[in-house]
PDB file of C-alpha atoms in Angstrom:
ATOM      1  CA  UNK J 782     -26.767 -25.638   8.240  1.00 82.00           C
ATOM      2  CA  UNK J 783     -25.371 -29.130   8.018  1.00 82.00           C
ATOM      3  CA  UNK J 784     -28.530 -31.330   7.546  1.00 72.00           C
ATOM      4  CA  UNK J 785     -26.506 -34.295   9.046  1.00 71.00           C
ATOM      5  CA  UNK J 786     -26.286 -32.969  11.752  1.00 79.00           C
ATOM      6  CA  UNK J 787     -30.170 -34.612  12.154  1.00 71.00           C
ATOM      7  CA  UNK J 788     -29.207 -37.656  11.586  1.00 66.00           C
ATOM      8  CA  UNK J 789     -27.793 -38.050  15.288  1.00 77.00           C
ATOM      9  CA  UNK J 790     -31.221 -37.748  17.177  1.00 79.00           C
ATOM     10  CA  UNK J 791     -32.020 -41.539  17.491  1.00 83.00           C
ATOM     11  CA  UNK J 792     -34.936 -43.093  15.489  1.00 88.00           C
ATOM     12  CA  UNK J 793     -35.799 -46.764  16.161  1.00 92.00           C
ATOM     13  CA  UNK J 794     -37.654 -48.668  12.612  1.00 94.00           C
ATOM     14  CA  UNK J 795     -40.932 -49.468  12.781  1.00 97.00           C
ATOM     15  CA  UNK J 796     -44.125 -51.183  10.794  1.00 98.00           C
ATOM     16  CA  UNK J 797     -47.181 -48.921  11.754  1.00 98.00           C
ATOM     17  CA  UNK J 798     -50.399 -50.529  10.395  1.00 98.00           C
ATOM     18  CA  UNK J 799     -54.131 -49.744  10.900  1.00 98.00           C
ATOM     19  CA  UNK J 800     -57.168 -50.760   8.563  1.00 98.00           C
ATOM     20  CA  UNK J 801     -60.281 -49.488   7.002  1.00 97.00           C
ATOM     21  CA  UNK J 802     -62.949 -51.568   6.751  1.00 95.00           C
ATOM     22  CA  UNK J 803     -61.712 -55.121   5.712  1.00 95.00           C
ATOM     23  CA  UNK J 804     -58.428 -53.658   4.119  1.00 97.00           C
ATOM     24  CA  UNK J 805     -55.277 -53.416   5.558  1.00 98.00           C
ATOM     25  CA  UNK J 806     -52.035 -51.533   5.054  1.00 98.00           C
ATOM     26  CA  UNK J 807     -48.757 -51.072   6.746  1.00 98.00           C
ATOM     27  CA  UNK J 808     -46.032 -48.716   5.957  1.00 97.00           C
ATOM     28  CA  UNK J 809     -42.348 -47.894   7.704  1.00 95.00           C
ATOM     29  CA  UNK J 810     -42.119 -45.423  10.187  1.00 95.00           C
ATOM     30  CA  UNK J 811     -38.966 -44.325  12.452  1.00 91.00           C
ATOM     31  CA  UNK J 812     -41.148 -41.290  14.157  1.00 92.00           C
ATOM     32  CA  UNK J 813     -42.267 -43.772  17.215  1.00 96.00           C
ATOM     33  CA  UNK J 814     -42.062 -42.484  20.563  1.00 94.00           C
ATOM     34  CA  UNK J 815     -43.908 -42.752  24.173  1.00 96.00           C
ATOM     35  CA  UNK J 816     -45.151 -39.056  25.467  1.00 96.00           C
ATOM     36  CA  UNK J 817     -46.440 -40.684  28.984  1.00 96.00           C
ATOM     37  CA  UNK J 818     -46.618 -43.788  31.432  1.00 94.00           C
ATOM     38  CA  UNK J 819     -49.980 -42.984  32.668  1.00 93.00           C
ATOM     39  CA  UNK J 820     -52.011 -43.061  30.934  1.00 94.00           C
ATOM     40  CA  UNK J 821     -49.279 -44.850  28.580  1.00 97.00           C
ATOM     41  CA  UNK J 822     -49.331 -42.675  25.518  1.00 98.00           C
ATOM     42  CA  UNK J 823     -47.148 -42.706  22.131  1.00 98.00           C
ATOM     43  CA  UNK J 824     -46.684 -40.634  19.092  1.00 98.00           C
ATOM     44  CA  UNK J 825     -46.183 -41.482  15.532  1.00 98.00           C
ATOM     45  CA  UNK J 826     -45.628 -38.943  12.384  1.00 97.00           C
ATOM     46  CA  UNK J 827     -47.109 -40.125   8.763  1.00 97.00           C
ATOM     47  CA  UNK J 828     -46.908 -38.336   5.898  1.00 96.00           C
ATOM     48  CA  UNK J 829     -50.440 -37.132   4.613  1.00 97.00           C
ATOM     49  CA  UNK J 830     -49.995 -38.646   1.065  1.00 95.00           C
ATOM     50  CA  UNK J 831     -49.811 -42.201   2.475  1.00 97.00           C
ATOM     51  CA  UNK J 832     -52.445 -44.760   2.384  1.00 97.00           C
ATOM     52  CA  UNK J 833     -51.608 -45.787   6.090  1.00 98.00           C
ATOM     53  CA  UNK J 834     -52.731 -42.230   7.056  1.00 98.00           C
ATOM     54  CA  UNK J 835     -56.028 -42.310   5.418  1.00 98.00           C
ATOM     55  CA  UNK J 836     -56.909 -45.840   7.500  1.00 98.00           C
ATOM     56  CA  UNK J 837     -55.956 -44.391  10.662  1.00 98.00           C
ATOM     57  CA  UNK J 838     -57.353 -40.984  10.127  1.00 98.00           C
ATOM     58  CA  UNK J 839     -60.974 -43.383   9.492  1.00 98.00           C
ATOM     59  CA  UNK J 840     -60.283 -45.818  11.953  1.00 98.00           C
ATOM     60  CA  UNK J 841     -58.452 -44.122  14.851  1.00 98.00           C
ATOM     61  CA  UNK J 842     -56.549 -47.241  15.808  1.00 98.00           C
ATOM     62  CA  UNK J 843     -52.931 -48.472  14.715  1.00 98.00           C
ATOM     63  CA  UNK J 844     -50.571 -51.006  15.511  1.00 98.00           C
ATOM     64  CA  UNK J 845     -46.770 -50.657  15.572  1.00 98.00           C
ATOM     65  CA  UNK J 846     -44.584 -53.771  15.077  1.00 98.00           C
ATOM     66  CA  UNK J 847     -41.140 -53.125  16.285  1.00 97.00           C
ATOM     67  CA  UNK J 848     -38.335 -54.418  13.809  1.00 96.00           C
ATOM     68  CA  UNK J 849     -34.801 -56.023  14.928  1.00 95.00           C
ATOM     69  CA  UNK J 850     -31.808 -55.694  13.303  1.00 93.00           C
ATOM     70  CA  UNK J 851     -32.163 -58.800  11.286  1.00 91.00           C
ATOM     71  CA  UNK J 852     -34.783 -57.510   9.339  1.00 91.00           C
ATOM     72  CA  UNK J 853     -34.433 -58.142   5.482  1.00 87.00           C
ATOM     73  CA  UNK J 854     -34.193 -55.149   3.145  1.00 84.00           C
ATOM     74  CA  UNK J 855     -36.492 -56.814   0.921  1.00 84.00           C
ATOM     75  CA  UNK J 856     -39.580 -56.482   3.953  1.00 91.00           C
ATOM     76  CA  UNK J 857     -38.320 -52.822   4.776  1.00 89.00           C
ATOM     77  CA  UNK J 858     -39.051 -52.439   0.710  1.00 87.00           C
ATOM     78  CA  UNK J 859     -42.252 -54.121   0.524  1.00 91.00           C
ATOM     79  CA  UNK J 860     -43.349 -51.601   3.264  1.00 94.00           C
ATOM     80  CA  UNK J 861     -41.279 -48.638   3.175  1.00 90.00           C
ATOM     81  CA  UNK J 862     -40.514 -48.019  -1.125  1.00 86.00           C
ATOM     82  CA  UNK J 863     -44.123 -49.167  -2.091  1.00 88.00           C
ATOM     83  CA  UNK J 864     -47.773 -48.691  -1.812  1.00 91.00           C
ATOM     84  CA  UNK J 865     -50.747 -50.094  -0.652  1.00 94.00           C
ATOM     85  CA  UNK J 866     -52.736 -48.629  -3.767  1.00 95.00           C
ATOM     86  CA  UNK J 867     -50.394 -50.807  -5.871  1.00 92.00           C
ATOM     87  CA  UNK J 868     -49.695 -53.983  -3.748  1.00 93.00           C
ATOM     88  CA  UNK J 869     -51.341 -55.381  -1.294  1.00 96.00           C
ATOM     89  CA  UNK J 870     -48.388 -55.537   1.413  1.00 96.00           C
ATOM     90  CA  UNK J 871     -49.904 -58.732   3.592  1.00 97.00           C
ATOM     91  CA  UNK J 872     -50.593 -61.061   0.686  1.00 93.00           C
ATOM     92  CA  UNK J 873     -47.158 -62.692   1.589  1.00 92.00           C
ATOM     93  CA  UNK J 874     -46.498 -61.374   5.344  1.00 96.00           C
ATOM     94  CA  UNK J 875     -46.816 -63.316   8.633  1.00 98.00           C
ATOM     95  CA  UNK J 876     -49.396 -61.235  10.736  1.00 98.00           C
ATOM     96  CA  UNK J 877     -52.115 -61.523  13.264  1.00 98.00           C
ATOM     97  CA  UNK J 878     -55.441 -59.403  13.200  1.00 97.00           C
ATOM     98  CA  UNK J 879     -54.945 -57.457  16.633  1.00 95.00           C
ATOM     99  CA  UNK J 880     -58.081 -56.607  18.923  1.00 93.00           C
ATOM    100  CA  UNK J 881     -59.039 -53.594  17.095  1.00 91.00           C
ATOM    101  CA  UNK J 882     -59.177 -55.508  13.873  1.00 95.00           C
ATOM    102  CA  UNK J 883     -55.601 -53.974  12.531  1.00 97.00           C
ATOM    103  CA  UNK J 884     -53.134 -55.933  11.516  1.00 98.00           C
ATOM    104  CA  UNK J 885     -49.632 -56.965  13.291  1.00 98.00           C
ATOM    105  CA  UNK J 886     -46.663 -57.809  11.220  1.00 98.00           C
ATOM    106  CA  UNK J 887     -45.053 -61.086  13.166  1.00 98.00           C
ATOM    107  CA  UNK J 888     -42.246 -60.798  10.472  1.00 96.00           C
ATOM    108  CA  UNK J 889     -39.217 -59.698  11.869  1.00 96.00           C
ATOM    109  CA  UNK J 890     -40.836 -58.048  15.001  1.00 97.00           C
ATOM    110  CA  UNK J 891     -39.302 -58.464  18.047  1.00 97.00           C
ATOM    111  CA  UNK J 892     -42.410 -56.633  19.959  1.00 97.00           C
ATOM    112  CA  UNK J 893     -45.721 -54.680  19.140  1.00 98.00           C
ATOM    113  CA  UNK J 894     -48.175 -52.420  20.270  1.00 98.00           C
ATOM    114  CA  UNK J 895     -51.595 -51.857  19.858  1.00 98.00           C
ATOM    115  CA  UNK J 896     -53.041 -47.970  20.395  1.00 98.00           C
ATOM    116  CA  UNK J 897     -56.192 -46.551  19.842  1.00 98.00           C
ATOM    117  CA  UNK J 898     -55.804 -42.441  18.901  1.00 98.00           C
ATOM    118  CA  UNK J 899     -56.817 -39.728  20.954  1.00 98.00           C
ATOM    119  CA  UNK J 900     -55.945 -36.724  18.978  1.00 98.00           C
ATOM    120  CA  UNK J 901     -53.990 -35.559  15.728  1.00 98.00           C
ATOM    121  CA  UNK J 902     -52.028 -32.329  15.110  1.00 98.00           C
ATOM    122  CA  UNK J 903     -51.337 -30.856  11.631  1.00 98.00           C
ATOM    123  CA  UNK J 904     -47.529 -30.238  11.001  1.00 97.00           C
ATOM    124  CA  UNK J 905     -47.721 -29.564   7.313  1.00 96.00           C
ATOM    125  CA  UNK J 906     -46.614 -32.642   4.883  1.00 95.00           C
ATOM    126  CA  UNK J 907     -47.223 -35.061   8.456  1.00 97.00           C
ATOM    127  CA  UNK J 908     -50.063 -35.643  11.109  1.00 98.00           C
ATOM    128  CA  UNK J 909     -48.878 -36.743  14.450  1.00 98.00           C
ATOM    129  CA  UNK J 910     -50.752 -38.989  15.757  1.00 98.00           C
ATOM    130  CA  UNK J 911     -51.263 -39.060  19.704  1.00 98.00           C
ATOM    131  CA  UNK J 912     -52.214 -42.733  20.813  1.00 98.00           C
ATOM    132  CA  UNK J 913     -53.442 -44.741  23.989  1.00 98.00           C
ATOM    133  CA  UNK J 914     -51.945 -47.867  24.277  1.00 97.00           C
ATOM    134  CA  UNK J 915     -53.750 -50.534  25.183  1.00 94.00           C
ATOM    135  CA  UNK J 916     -51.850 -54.035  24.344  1.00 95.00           C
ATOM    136  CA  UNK J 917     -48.716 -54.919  23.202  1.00 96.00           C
ATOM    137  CA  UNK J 918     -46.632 -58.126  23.604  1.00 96.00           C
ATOM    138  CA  UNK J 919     -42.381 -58.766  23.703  1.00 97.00           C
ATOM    139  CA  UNK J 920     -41.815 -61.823  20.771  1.00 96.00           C
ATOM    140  CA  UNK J 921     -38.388 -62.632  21.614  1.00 94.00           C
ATOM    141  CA  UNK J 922     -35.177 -60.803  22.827  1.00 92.00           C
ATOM    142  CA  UNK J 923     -33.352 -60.032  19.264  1.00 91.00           C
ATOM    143  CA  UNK J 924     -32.184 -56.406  19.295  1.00 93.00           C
ATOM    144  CA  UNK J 925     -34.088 -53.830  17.421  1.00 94.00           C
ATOM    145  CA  UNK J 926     -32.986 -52.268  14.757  1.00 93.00           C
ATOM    146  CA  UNK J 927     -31.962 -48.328  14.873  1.00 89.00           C
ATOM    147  CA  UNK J 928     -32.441 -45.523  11.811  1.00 82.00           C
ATOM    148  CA  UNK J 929     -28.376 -45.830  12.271  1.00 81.00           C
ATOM    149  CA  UNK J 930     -28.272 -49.093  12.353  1.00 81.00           C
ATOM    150  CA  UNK J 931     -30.583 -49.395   8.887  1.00 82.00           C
ATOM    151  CA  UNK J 932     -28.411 -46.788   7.547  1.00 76.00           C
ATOM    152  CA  UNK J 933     -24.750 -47.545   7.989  1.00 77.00           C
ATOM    153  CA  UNK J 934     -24.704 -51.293   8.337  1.00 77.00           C
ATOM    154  CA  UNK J 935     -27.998 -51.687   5.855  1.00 73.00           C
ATOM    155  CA  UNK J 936     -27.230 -49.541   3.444  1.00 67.00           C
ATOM    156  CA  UNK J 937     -30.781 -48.214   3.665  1.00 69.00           C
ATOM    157  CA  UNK J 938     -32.015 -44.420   2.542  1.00 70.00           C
ATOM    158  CA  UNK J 939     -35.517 -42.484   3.206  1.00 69.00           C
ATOM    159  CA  UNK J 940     -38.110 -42.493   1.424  1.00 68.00           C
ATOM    160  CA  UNK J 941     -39.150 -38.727  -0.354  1.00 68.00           C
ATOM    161  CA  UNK J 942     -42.537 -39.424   2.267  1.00 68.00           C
ATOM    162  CA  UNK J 943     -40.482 -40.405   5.771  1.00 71.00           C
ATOM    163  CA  UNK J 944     -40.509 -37.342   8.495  1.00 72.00           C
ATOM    164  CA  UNK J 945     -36.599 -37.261   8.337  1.00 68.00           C
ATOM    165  CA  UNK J 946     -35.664 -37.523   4.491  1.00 62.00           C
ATOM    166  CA  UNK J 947     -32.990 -34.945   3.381  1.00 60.00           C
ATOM    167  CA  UNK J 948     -32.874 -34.328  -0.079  1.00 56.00           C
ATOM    168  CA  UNK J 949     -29.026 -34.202   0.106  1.00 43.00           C
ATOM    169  CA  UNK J 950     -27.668 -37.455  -0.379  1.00 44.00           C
ATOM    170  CA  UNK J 951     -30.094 -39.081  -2.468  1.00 43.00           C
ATOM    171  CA  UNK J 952     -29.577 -37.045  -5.468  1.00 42.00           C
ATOM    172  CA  UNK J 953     -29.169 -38.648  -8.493  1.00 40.00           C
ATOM    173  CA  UNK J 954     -25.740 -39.208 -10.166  1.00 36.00           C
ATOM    174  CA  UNK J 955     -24.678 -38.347 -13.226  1.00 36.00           C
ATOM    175  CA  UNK J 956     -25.499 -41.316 -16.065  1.00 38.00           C
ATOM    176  CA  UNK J 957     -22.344 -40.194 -18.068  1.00 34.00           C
ATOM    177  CA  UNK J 958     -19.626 -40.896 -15.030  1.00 36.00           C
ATOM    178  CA  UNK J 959     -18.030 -44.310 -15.335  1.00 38.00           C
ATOM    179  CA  UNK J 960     -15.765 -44.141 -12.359  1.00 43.00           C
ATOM    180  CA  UNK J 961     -17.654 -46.038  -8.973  1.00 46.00           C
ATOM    181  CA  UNK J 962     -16.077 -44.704  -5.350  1.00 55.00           C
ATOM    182  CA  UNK J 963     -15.207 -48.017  -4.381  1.00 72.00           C
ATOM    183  CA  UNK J 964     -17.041 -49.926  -6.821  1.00 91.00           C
ATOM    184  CA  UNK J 965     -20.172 -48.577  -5.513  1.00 93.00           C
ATOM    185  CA  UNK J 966     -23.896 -47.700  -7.381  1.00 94.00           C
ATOM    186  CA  UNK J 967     -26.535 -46.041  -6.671  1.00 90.00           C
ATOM    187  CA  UNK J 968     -30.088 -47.114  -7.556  1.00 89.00           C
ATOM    188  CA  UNK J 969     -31.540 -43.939  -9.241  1.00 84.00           C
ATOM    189  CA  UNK J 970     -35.370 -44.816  -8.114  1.00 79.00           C
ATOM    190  CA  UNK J 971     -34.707 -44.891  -4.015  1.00 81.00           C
ATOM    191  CA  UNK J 972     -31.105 -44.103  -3.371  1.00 80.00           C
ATOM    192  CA  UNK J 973     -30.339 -47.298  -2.058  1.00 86.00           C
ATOM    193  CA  UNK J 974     -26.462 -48.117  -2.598  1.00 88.00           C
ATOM    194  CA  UNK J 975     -24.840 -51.253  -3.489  1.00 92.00           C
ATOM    195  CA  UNK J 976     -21.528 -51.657  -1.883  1.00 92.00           C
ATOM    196  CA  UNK J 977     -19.237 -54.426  -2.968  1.00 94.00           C
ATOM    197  CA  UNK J 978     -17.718 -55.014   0.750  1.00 92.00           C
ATOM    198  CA  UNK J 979     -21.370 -55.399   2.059  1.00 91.00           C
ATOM    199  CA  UNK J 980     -22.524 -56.954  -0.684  1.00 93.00           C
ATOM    200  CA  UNK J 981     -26.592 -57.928  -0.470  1.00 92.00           C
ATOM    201  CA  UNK J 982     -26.186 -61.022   1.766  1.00 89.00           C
ATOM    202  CA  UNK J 983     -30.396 -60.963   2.037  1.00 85.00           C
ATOM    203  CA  UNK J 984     -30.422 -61.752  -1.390  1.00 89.00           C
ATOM    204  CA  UNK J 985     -27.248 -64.044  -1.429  1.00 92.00           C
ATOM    205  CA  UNK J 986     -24.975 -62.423  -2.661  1.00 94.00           C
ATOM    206  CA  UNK J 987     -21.789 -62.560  -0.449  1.00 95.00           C
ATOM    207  CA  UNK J 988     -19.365 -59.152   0.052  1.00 94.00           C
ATOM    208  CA  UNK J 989     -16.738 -58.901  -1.675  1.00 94.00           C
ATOM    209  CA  UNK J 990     -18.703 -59.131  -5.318  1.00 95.00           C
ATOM    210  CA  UNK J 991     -18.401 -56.715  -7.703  1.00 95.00           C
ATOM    211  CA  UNK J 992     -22.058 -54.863  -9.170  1.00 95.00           C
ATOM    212  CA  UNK J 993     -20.753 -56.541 -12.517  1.00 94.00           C
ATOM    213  CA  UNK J 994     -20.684 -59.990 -11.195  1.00 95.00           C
ATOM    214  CA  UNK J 995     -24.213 -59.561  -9.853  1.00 95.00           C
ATOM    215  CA  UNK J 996     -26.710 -62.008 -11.772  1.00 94.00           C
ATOM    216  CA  UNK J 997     -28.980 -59.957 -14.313  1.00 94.00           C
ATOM    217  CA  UNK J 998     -32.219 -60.866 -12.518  1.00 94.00           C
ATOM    218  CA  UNK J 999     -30.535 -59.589  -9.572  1.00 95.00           C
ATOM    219  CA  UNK J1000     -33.019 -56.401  -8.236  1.00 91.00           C
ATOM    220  CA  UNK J1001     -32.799 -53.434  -5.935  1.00 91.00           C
ATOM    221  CA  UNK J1002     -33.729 -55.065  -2.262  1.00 86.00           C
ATOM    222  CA  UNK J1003     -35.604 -51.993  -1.081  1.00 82.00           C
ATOM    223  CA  UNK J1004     -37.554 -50.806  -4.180  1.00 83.00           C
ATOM    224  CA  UNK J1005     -37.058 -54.072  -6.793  1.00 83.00           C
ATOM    225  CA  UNK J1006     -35.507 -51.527  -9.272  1.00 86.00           C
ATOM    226  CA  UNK J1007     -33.795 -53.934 -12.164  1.00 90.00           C
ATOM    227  CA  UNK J1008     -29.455 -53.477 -12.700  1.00 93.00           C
ATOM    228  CA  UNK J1009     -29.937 -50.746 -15.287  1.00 92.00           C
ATOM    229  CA  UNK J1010     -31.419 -48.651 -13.293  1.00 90.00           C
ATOM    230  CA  UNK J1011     -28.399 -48.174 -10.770  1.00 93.00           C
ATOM    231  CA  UNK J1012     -25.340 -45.800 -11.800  1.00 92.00           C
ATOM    232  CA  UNK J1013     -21.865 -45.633 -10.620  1.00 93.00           C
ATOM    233  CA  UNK J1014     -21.111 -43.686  -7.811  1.00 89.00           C
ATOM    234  CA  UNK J1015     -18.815 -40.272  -8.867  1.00 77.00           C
ATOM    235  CA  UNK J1016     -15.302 -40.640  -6.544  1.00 62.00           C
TER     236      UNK J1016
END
């Protein structure tokens, strides 16, 4: 079976959020989707190891802030490559407490939704959660972002937790290869790749430069991996 051939069903980005007790946490999700108009229901997949599924699975209500395709890699990081046991992902994010008392990420959202769940179905690694929604607002009228979008103009990958990760493709490289396809690396802790004609504009550095004319300091924008940890990509 070709495994890309998955990639084709079409995923939007999301933040999906919820709380328990006066702590918050947010992670990325691209498993959105309404079920019905009436009542208006939606769906969302999260992986079972996540923090974000323990709040909802206490608190039964979420939020889902819908990203556009301006987004920087550094928020889809912060959200999507690290925890809420390590970080706490709101310190430095514009949000609003919603009605339920979970939090909204304003950053980069062009709309959001409020839901409060009404049931939750065991598919193995992932719970689908099965929502009412209740509120929701439209922010402004940027385009949102698509799982294509984040991948082949972003450069983005999955992380090992996200409903549609595929193991192929984000395999590790050998160390010992020197030659780069096109002067590209990958970064060996979330399989993000740095490609010289994109270049990581988000973190100012214009296309056209070269990984060895990156600054040292310079750091992965999804996961904040450091230059040593990225390896040439095998032609």
């Amino acid at each position: 079976m070709n495994q890309k051939a998955l990639h084709k069903i079409s995923y939007g980005v999301y933040i999906v959020s919820s709380k328990k007790g006066d702590n918050l946490n947010g992670q990325i999700a691209n498993t959105v989707f309404q079920i019905t108009s009436e009542p208006m229901v939606i769906a969302v997949s999260i992986n079972k190891k996540n923090l974000t599924h323990e709040y909802i699975t206490e608190s039964k209500v979420f939020t889902v802030s819908i990203l556009s395709t301006d987004t920087p890699m550094t928020l889809i990081g912060k959200f999507g490559f690290k925890s809420g046991r390590d970080i706490d992902k709101f310190a430095d994010t514009d949000y609003k407490v919603g009605e339920t008392g979970a939090p909204v990420v304003l950053d980069s959202t062009l709309a959001y939704l409020e839901a409060r769940v009404l049931n939750s179905m065991d598919v193995g690694t992932h719970t689908i959660f099965t929502a009412e929604v209740f509120g929701g607002e439209v922010l402004n009228d940027i385009v949102p972002m698509t799982y294509e979008y984040y991948h082949q103009v972003k450069k983005g990958t999955a992380p090992k937790t996200a409903p549609t990760y595929l193991k192929e493709g984000n395999e590790k490289m050998e160390q010992s290869d020197k030659k780069s396809a096109g002067g590209k690396y990958r970064c060996t802790v979330c399989g993000y790749i740095y490609d010289p004609a994109v270049g990581d504009p988000d973190s100012g550095i214009m296309p056209g430069t070269s990984f060895g004319e990156i600054p040292g300091d310079w750091v992965c924008p999804i996961c904040g991996a450091s230059k040593p940890e990225f390896e040439p990509i095998k032609e």
